Coordinates of C-alpha atoms in Angstrom, one line a residue:
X1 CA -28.3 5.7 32.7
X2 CA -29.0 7.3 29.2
X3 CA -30.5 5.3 26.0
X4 CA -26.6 5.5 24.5
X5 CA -24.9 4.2 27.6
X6 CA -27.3 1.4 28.2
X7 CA -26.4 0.1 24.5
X8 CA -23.0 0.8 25.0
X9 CA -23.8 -2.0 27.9
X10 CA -25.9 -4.3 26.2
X11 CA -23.8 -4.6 22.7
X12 CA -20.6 -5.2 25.2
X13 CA -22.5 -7.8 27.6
X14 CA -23.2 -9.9 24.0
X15 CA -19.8 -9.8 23.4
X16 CA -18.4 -11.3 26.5
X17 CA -21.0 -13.7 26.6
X18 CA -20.0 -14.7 23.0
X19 CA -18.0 -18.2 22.6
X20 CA -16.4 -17.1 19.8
X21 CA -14.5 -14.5 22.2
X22 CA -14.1 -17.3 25.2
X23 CA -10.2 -17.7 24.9
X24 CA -8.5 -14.5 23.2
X25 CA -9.9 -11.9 25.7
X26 CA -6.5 -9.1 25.2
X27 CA -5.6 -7.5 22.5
X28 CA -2.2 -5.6 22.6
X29 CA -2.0 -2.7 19.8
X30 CA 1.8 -1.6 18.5
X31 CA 2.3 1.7 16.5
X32 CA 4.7 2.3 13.8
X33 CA 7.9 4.5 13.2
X34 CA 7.8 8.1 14.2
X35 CA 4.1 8.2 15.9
X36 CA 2.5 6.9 18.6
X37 CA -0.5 4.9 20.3
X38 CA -3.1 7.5 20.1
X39 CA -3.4 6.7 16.3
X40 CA -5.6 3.5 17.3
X41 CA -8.5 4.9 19.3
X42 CA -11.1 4.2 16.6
X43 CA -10.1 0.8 16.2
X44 CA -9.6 1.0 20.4
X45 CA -12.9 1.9 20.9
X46 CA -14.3 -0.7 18.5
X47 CA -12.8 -4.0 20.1
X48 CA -13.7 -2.7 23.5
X49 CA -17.1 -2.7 22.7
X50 CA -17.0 -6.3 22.0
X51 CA -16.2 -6.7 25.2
X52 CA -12.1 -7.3 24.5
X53 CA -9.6 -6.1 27.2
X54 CA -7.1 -3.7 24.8
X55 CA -3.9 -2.4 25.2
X56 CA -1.8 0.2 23.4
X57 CA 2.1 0.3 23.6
X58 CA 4.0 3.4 23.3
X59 CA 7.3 2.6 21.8
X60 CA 10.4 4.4 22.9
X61 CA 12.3 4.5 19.9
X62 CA 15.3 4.5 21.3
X63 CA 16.3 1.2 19.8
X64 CA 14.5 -2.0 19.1
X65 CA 16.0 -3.6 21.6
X66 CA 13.5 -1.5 23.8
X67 CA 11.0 -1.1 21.5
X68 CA 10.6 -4.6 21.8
X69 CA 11.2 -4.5 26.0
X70 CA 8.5 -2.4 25.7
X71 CA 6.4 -4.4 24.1
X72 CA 7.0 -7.6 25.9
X73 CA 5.9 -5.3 29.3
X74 CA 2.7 -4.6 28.3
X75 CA 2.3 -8.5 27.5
X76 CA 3.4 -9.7 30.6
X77 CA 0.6 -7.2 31.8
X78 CA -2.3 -9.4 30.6
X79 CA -4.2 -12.3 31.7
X80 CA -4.6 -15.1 29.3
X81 CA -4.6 -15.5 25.5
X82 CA -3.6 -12.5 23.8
X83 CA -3.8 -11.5 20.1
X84 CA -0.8 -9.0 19.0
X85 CA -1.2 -6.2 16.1
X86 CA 1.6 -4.1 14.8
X87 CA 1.3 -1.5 12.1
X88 CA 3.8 -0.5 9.7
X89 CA 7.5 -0.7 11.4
X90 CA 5.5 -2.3 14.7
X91 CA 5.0 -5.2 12.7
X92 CA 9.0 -6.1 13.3
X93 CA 8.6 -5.5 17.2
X94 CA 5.9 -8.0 17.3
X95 CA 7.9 -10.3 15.1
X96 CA 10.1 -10.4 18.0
X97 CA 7.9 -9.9 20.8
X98 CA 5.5 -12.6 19.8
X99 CA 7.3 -15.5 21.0
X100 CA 5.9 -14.5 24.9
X101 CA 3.7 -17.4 25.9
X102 CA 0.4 -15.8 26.2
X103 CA 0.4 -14.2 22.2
X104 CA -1.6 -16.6 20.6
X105 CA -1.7 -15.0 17.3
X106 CA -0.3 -11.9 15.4
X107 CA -2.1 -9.5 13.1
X108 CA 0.2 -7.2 10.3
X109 CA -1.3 -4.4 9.8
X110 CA 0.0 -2.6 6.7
X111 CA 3.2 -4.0 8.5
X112 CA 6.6 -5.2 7.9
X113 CA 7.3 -9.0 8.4
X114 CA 11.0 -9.8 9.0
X115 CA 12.6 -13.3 9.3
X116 CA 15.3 -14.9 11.8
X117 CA 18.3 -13.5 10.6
X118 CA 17.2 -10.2 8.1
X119 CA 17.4 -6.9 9.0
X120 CA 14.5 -4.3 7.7
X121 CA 16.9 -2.8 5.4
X122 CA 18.1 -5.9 3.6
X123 CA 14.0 -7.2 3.3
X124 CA 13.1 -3.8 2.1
X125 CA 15.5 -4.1 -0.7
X126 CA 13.1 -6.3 -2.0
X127 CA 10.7 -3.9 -3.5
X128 CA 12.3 -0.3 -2.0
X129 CA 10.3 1.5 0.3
X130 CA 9.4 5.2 -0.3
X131 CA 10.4 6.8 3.0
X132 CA 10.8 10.8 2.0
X133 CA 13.2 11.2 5.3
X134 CA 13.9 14.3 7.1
X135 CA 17.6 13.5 8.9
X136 CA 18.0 15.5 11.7
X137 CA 21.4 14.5 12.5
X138 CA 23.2 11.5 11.4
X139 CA 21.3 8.8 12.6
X140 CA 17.5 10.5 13.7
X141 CA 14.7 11.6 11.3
X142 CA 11.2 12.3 10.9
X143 CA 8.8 11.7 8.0
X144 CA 9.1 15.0 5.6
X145 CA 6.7 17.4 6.6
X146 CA 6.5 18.6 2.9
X147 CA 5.2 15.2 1.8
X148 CA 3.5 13.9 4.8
X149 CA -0.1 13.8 3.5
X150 CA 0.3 12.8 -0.1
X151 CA 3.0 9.7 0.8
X152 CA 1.8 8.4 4.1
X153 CA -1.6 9.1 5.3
X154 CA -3.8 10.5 1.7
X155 CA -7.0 9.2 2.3
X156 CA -7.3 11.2 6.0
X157 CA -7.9 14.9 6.3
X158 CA -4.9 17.4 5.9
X159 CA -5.7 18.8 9.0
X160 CA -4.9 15.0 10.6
X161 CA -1.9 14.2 9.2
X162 CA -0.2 17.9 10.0
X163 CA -1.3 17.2 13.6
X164 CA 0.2 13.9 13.4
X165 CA 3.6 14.6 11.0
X166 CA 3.8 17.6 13.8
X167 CA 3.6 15.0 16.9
X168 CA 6.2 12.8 15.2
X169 CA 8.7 11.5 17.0
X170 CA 12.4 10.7 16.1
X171 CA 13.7 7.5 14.9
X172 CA 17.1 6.0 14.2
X173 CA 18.3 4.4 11.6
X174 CA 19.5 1.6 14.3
X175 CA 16.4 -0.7 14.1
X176 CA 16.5 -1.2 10.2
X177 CA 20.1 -2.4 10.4
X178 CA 19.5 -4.5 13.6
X179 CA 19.1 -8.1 12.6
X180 CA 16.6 -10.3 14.1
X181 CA 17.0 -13.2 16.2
X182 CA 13.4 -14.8 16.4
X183 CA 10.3 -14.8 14.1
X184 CA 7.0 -15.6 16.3
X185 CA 5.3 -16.4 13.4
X186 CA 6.9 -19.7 11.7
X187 CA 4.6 -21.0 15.2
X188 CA 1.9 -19.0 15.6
X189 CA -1.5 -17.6 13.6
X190 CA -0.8 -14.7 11.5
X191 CA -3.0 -12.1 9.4
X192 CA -2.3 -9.4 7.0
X193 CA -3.5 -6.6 6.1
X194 CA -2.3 -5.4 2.4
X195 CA -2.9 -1.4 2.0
X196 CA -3.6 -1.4 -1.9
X197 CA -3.0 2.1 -2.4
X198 CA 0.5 2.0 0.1
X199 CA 2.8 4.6 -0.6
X200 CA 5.4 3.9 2.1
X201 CA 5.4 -0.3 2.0
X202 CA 4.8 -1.2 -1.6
X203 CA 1.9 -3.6 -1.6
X204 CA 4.0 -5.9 -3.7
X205 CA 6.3 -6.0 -0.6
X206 CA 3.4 -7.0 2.1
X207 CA 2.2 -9.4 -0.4
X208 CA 5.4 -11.2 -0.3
X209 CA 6.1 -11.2 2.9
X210 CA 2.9 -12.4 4.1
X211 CA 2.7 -15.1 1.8
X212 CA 6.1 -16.1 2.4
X213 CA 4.3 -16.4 6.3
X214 CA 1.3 -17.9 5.4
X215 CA -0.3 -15.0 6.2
X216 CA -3.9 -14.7 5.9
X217 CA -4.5 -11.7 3.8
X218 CA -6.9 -9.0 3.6
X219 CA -6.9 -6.5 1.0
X220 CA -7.9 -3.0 1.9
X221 CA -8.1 -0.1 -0.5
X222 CA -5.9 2.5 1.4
X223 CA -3.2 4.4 2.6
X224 CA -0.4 3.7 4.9
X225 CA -2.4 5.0 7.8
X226 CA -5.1 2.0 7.1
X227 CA -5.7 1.8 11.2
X228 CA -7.2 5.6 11.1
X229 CA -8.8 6.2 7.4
X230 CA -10.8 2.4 7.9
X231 CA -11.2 1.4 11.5
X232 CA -13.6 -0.6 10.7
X233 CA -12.3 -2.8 8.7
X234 CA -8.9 -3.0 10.4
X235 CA -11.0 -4.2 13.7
X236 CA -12.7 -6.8 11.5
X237 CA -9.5 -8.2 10.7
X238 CA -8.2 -8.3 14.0
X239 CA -12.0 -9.6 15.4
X240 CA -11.3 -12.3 12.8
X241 CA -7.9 -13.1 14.7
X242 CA -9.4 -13.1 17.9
X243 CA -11.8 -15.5 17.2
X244 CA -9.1 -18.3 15.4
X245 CA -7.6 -18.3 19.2
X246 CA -8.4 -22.1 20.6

């Protein structure tokens, strides 16, 4: 076994045998409009090296109804306590999917936080988000190529976000007019992540809606894309959710 494996071993072995990590053991990680899970291998890699069991759904986009089927199958896939992250439009499939048994608490990244009864379009209206659209027919689009970098993902490498605004996949306009019928977290632990320098959700936005929650908040100087330019941090904020679980 070489040096680098054998840490890889050691640092994970701490982690299981750490009692702040005795309940949550899963984490399930959603992705936001247009993309898809591969966006979260940093902060993957990260909580699986603290010895966490993690998950990544891959959302249809078809409709939220399945987005949030989706979701819900890759919960009933885990064994005990689970802690549930959602970035961007994720944040609204978890809203609904988080009322399965085993989530125990919710983490928003950079993520949108509807209540019983609002659609996304009405709750943006709040403080309008800045989605430069591409329409490919009347109800699909994709981000704007054009504008990718500057307005979603500025603080990663150009040569990223072409790869990813090249990957991205179509969404309807279905899902922000589709109201919702549950909102896991008026019961359960939540915490936010505001993106300071957000050009898609206005911070103002997340700030409201996570206090309107009572969200615990983290600031982080960043982009939309907060999950790839600071993995890190993200992690720490989701760690931090882990280890509330009790």
């Amino acid at each position: 076994m070489t040096i680098k494996k054998s840490l890889f071993a050691l640092i994970a072995g701490l982690a299981i045998s750490d009692p702040a990590y005795a309940d949550a053991r899963n984490v399930v990680l959603v992705h936001g409009a247009t993309m898809d899970g591969s966006g979260w291998r940093q902060v993957y890699d990260i909580l699986k090296i603290r010895g966490l069991s993690v998950s990544v759904v891959q959302l249809p986009h078809t409709s939220l109804a399945y987005d949030i089927a989706a979701t819900r199958l890759v919960l009933k896939q885990q064994i005990g306590p689970t802690v549930l992250v959602g970035h961007s439009y994720g944040g609204a499939v978890i809203t609904e999917a988080g009322s399965e048994d085993t989530v125990k608490a919710m983490v928003y990244v950079a993520a949108l936080q509807p209540d019983k009864g609002e659609n996304l379009t009405e709750l943006s209206q709040r403080f309008p988000m800045k989605i430069d659209m591409k329409m490919l027919d009347n109800q699909s689009f994709v981000p704007s190529p054009n504008t990718y970098h500057d307005s979603i993902g500025s603080d990663l490498p150009t040569d990223v976000t072409d790869f990813i605004s090249a990957s991205a996949k179509a969404m309807t306009l279905e899902p922000y007019l589709t109201r919702f019928q549950h909102a896991a977290w008026h019961a359960k632990p939540t915490f936010g992540i505001v993106t300071t320098q957000d050009k898609v959700i206005p911070p103002a936005l997340l700030r409201w809606m996570y206090k309107r929650a009572g969200t615990e908040t983290t600031d982080i100087v960043s982009s939309h894309m907060v999950y790839m330019s600071h993995p890190k941090e993200t992690a720490d904020v989701i760690l931090k959710a882990v280890a509330s679980v009790d």
